[in-house]
Coordinates of C-alpha atoms in Angstrom, one line a residue:
M1 CA 0.0 0.0 0.0
S2 CA 1.2 3.5 -0.8
V3 CA 1.3 7.0 0.5
P4 CA 2.1 9.5 -2.2
C5 CA 3.9 12.6 -0.9
L6 CA 5.5 15.8 -2.0
L7 CA 8.3 17.3 0.0
S8 CA 6.6 20.7 -0.3
T9 CA 3.4 19.9 1.6
A10 CA 1.8 23.2 2.5
A11 CA 0.8 24.4 -0.9
R12 CA -2.7 24.1 -2.3
S13 CA -1.5 24.4 -5.9
F14 CA 1.8 23.3 -7.3
T15 CA 4.3 25.4 -9.1
L16 CA 7.8 24.2 -9.9
P17 CA 10.5 26.7 -11.1
G18 CA 11.4 25.6 -14.6
V19 CA 8.7 22.9 -14.6
S20 CA 5.1 23.6 -15.4
G21 CA 2.6 22.9 -12.7
V22 CA 0.6 21.3 -15.4
L23 CA 2.9 18.3 -15.1
L24 CA 0.9 17.5 -12.0
R25 CA -2.3 18.6 -13.6
R26 CA -3.0 21.3 -11.1
F27 CA -4.3 18.9 -8.4
R28 CA -5.5 21.1 -5.5
V29 CA -4.8 18.9 -2.6
L30 CA -1.4 17.5 -1.8
C31 CA -0.6 14.7 0.7
P32 CA 0.1 16.3 4.1
C33 CA 2.7 13.7 5.2
S34 CA 6.4 14.4 5.3
I35 CA 9.7 12.5 5.2
T36 CA 9.9 12.7 9.0
R37 CA 6.6 10.8 9.5
K38 CA 7.0 8.2 12.3
M39 CA 5.7 4.7 12.1
S40 CA 5.5 3.9 15.8
S41 CA 1.9 2.8 15.7
R42 CA 1.4 -1.0 15.9
R43 CA -1.8 -0.9 14.0
Q44 CA -1.0 -0.2 10.4
M45 CA -3.5 1.9 8.6
D46 CA -5.1 0.4 5.5
H47 CA -4.9 1.8 2.0
L48 CA -8.0 4.0 2.3
E49 CA -6.8 5.6 5.5
R50 CA -3.3 6.3 4.3
T51 CA -4.6 7.9 1.1
A52 CA -7.7 9.7 2.5
S53 CA -6.3 13.1 1.5
N54 CA -5.2 12.1 -1.9
Y55 CA -6.9 12.9 -5.2
R56 CA -9.4 10.3 -6.4
Q57 CA -11.5 10.1 -9.5
D58 CA -15.2 10.0 -8.9
G59 CA -15.9 6.9 -10.9
V60 CA -15.5 3.2 -9.8
Y61 CA -15.2 1.1 -12.9
P62 CA -15.7 -2.7 -13.4
A63 CA -12.8 -4.7 -14.7
Q64 CA -12.1 -8.3 -15.7
V65 CA -8.9 -10.3 -15.3
C66 CA -7.7 -11.3 -18.7
G67 CA -4.1 -12.3 -17.9
I68 CA -2.1 -13.7 -14.9
M69 CA 1.6 -14.4 -14.8
D70 CA 4.4 -14.8 -12.3
E71 CA 6.6 -11.8 -12.6
S72 CA 8.9 -13.3 -9.9
E73 CA 8.6 -15.9 -7.2
T74 CA 6.7 -13.4 -5.0
V75 CA 5.0 -11.1 -7.5
K76 CA 2.0 -11.8 -9.7
R77 CA 1.3 -9.6 -12.7
L78 CA -2.4 -9.1 -13.6
R79 CA -3.7 -7.8 -16.8
L80 CA -7.2 -6.4 -16.6
A81 CA -9.7 -5.4 -19.3
V82 CA -11.3 -2.1 -18.1
H83 CA -14.3 0.0 -18.9
P84 CA -14.0 2.3 -21.9
D85 CA -14.2 5.4 -19.7
F86 CA -11.4 4.3 -17.4
T87 CA -8.3 6.6 -17.5
F88 CA -5.2 7.0 -15.5
R89 CA -1.9 8.9 -15.6
A90 CA 1.5 7.2 -15.4
G91 CA 2.5 6.7 -11.8
Q92 CA -1.1 6.6 -10.3
W93 CA -2.6 3.8 -8.3
V94 CA -6.0 2.2 -8.1
D95 CA -8.4 1.3 -5.2
F96 CA -8.9 -2.4 -5.9
F97 CA -12.4 -3.7 -4.9
I98 CA -12.9 -7.4 -4.7
P99 CA -16.5 -8.7 -4.6
G100 CA -17.4 -10.0 -1.1
M101 CA -14.3 -8.5 0.5
E102 CA -14.4 -5.6 2.9
K103 CA -10.7 -4.6 2.7
V104 CA -9.8 -2.5 -0.3
G105 CA -6.5 -3.0 -2.0
G106 CA -4.2 -0.2 -3.2
F107 CA -1.9 -1.1 -6.1
S108 CA 0.1 1.1 -8.5
V109 CA -0.5 0.6 -12.2
C110 CA 2.7 -0.7 -13.8
S111 CA 1.6 -0.4 -17.4
S112 CA 1.6 2.7 -19.5
P113 CA -1.3 4.9 -20.5
G114 CA -0.4 4.0 -24.1
L115 CA -1.2 0.3 -23.5
L116 CA -4.7 1.3 -22.2
Q117 CA -5.3 3.4 -25.3
K118 CA -4.2 0.7 -27.7
E119 CA -5.6 -2.4 -26.0
G120 CA -8.1 -1.3 -23.3
V121 CA -6.1 -3.0 -20.6
I122 CA -4.0 -2.1 -17.6
E123 CA -1.5 -4.2 -15.6
L124 CA -0.7 -4.5 -11.9
A125 CA 2.2 -6.3 -10.3
V126 CA 1.3 -7.4 -6.8
K127 CA 3.7 -8.9 -4.2
Y128 CA 2.5 -11.7 -2.0
T129 CA 1.5 -10.7 1.5
Q130 CA -1.2 -11.7 4.0
H131 CA -3.1 -8.5 3.4
P132 CA -6.5 -9.8 2.1
P133 CA -6.5 -8.1 -1.3
A134 CA -2.9 -9.2 -2.1
H135 CA -3.5 -12.7 -0.7
W136 CA -6.7 -13.0 -2.9
I137 CA -4.7 -12.1 -6.0
H138 CA -2.1 -14.8 -5.2
T139 CA -4.4 -17.6 -4.1
K140 CA -7.9 -17.1 -5.5
C141 CA -7.9 -14.8 -8.5
T142 CA -8.4 -16.6 -11.8
M143 CA -8.8 -15.7 -15.4
D144 CA -12.2 -13.8 -15.9
S145 CA -12.4 -12.8 -12.2
H146 CA -14.4 -9.6 -11.9
V147 CA -13.3 -6.7 -9.7
A148 CA -13.8 -2.9 -9.7
M149 CA -11.2 -0.1 -9.6
R150 CA -11.0 3.6 -8.9
V151 CA -8.0 5.7 -9.9
G152 CA -6.2 8.0 -7.5
G153 CA -2.9 9.6 -6.5
N154 CA -1.0 12.8 -6.8
F155 CA 2.2 11.1 -7.9
F156 CA 2.4 11.0 -11.7
F157 CA 4.1 12.3 -14.8
D158 CA 1.8 13.7 -17.5
P159 CA 3.4 16.5 -19.4
L160 CA 1.6 18.6 -22.0
P161 CA 3.4 19.4 -25.3
S162 CA 3.9 23.0 -24.2
D163 CA 5.6 22.0 -20.9
P164 CA 9.3 22.6 -20.5
S165 CA 11.6 19.6 -20.8
V166 CA 12.9 17.8 -17.8
D167 CA 15.5 15.1 -17.2
L168 CA 13.8 12.3 -15.3
L169 CA 15.6 10.5 -12.4
L170 CA 13.6 7.5 -11.3
V171 CA 14.7 5.8 -8.1
A172 CA 12.9 2.5 -7.1
G173 CA 13.2 0.0 -4.3
G174 CA 11.6 -3.4 -4.5
V175 CA 8.0 -3.3 -5.7
G176 CA 8.3 0.5 -5.6
I177 CA 9.3 0.0 -9.2
N178 CA 5.6 -0.3 -10.3
P179 CA 4.7 3.4 -10.7
L180 CA 8.2 4.3 -12.0
Y181 CA 8.0 1.6 -14.6
S182 CA 4.8 3.1 -15.8
I183 CA 6.4 6.5 -16.0
L184 CA 9.4 5.1 -17.8
L185 CA 7.2 3.4 -20.4
H186 CA 5.1 6.6 -20.8
A187 CA 8.3 8.6 -21.4
A188 CA 9.3 6.1 -24.0
D189 CA 5.9 6.3 -25.7
L190 CA 6.2 10.1 -25.7
L191 CA 9.6 9.8 -27.5
R192 CA 8.1 7.4 -30.0
Q193 CA 5.4 9.9 -30.7
N194 CA 7.9 12.7 -31.1
P195 CA 11.1 11.2 -32.6
A196 CA 14.1 13.5 -32.5
N197 CA 11.9 16.0 -30.7
A198 CA 10.4 17.0 -34.1
G199 CA 8.1 19.5 -32.6
R200 CA 4.9 17.4 -32.7
G201 CA 4.7 16.8 -28.9
Y202 CA 6.4 17.1 -25.6
H203 CA 10.2 17.6 -25.8
I204 CA 11.7 14.6 -24.0
G205 CA 14.8 15.0 -21.9
S206 CA 16.8 12.1 -20.6
T207 CA 15.5 9.3 -18.3
H208 CA 17.6 7.4 -15.9
L209 CA 16.4 4.6 -13.6
C210 CA 18.1 3.5 -10.4
Y211 CA 16.5 0.3 -9.2
S212 CA 17.4 -1.7 -6.1
A213 CA 16.2 -5.1 -4.9
K214 CA 17.5 -8.0 -2.9
N215 CA 18.5 -10.1 -5.9
T216 CA 18.1 -10.2 -9.7
Q217 CA 15.0 -12.5 -9.3
E218 CA 13.3 -9.6 -7.5
L219 CA 14.2 -7.0 -10.2
L220 CA 10.9 -6.8 -11.9
F221 CA 10.5 -5.8 -15.6
K222 CA 14.3 -5.9 -16.0
K223 CA 14.3 -7.2 -19.6
S224 CA 11.8 -4.7 -20.8
I225 CA 13.7 -1.9 -19.0
I226 CA 16.9 -2.9 -20.8
N227 CA 15.1 -3.1 -24.1
V228 CA 13.9 0.5 -23.7
C229 CA 17.5 1.6 -22.9
K230 CA 18.7 -0.2 -26.0
E231 CA 16.0 1.3 -28.2
F232 CA 16.9 4.8 -27.0
P233 CA 20.5 4.7 -25.9
E234 CA 21.0 8.4 -26.0
K235 CA 17.9 9.1 -23.9
F236 CA 17.4 6.2 -21.5
S237 CA 19.8 4.5 -19.1
C238 CA 19.5 2.3 -16.0
D239 CA 21.5 1.0 -13.0
F240 CA 20.3 -2.1 -11.2
H241 CA 21.5 -2.7 -7.6
V242 CA 21.3 -6.0 -5.7
T243 CA 21.8 -6.1 -1.9
A244 CA 21.7 -9.8 -1.2
Q245 CA 22.7 -11.6 -4.3
T246 CA 24.3 -15.0 -3.8
A247 CA 24.0 -16.6 -7.3
D248 CA 26.0 -15.6 -10.4
I249 CA 24.6 -12.7 -12.3
N250 CA 23.3 -13.4 -15.8
Q251 CA 25.7 -12.1 -18.5
E252 CA 23.0 -10.1 -20.1
L253 CA 22.4 -8.2 -16.9
Q254 CA 26.1 -7.6 -15.9
P255 CA 26.6 -4.3 -17.8
Y256 CA 23.7 -2.8 -15.7
M257 CA 24.4 -4.4 -12.3
N258 CA 25.9 -3.1 -9.1
R259 CA 26.3 -4.9 -5.9
G260 CA 25.2 -3.0 -2.8
R261 CA 22.9 -0.1 -2.1
L262 CA 22.5 3.0 -4.1
S263 CA 25.4 5.4 -3.5
E264 CA 25.8 9.1 -3.6
G265 CA 28.3 8.8 -6.4
G266 CA 25.8 6.8 -8.5
L267 CA 23.1 9.5 -8.0
R268 CA 25.5 12.4 -8.5
R269 CA 26.0 11.6 -12.2
H270 CA 22.3 12.1 -12.9
V271 CA 21.5 15.1 -10.7
H272 CA 21.4 18.4 -12.6
P273 CA 19.8 21.0 -10.3
N274 CA 18.2 23.0 -13.1
T275 CA 16.8 20.2 -15.2
T276 CA 16.4 17.0 -13.1
L277 CA 12.9 16.0 -11.8
C278 CA 13.2 13.0 -9.5
Y279 CA 10.5 10.5 -8.7
L280 CA 11.1 8.0 -5.9
C281 CA 9.1 5.0 -4.7
G282 CA 10.1 2.3 -2.2
P283 CA 10.4 1.5 1.5
P284 CA 10.4 4.6 3.8
P285 CA 14.0 4.2 5.1
M286 CA 15.3 4.1 1.5
I287 CA 13.2 7.1 0.5
E288 CA 14.4 9.2 3.4
S289 CA 18.0 8.3 2.8
V290 CA 17.9 9.1 -0.9
V291 CA 16.0 12.3 -0.4
Q292 CA 18.7 13.6 2.0
T293 CA 21.4 12.6 -0.6
L294 CA 19.6 14.4 -3.4
L295 CA 19.2 17.5 -1.2
S296 CA 22.9 17.4 -0.4
L297 CA 23.7 17.2 -4.2
G298 CA 21.8 20.5 -4.7
L299 CA 18.5 19.2 -6.0
S300 CA 15.7 21.4 -4.6
Q301 CA 12.8 20.0 -2.6
E302 CA 10.4 21.1 -5.3
R303 CA 12.1 18.7 -7.7
I304 CA 11.8 15.6 -5.5
L305 CA 8.5 13.7 -5.5
F306 CA 8.1 10.4 -3.7
E307 CA 5.7 7.7 -2.8
K308 CA 6.4 5.4 0.2
W309 CA 5.4 1.8 0.3
W310 CA 4.9 -0.1 3.6

């Protein structure tokens, strides 16, 4: 479950020097939490409580499961056919309603808006837990299962053609990759729509992904990420980090792999205070550490957006 946050929390509307507020679609209410939020309570709030102050669409739309696959040993990837009126922006999540279940799930969409436009489907990648919605997906969900979804979240990338160009820095930990993978795919789609920045759409800057997990098995979407980097080598790049790898690393992955946690040096190469816009998603301790590193490297608070996953 997620809590989208902005470091600048007092504002009712969002304006970023050098980056149009339209990138965030002028959402009026921003999440009031901060990076210093403590997690001392033994009772963990559920998704609806955590995101009560977040933007949500009005509509709840039916959906039908049309694909299930194992993304890793602990993560299932669902493909859902959705209602024609269903829309979302890259980085947003859904309230996930399961018939007969009181608890509501909260899962980030991992596919791109482009896939929805082309095929009328979205994808979710859900890690196994005992939380009822996630447990249902792993143990009871089948092809043709019916659910309902409502889109929400202030954490997304949705530039207009007239918006100024930014260089995206995406930093993910574990299943926090989900919304950032959606953003990466959306950025690639925008580049395909406007090759060589030919003036027909948003002017794409560079996109760099830093992605950390325990081992290569838990690095979700890695082949697709590498393929995007190969397709646009001058625009897209990635660094994978593994913190508890014991097996040998596949030769195809070796050029992108680093052992150990994200480092200041690895981030420094991709931080440009005037052009970088950073999106982070992962466990709270990782987010808090990376935010402090980015601030020390000169990136302003207004250029750091994050979403914490518990």
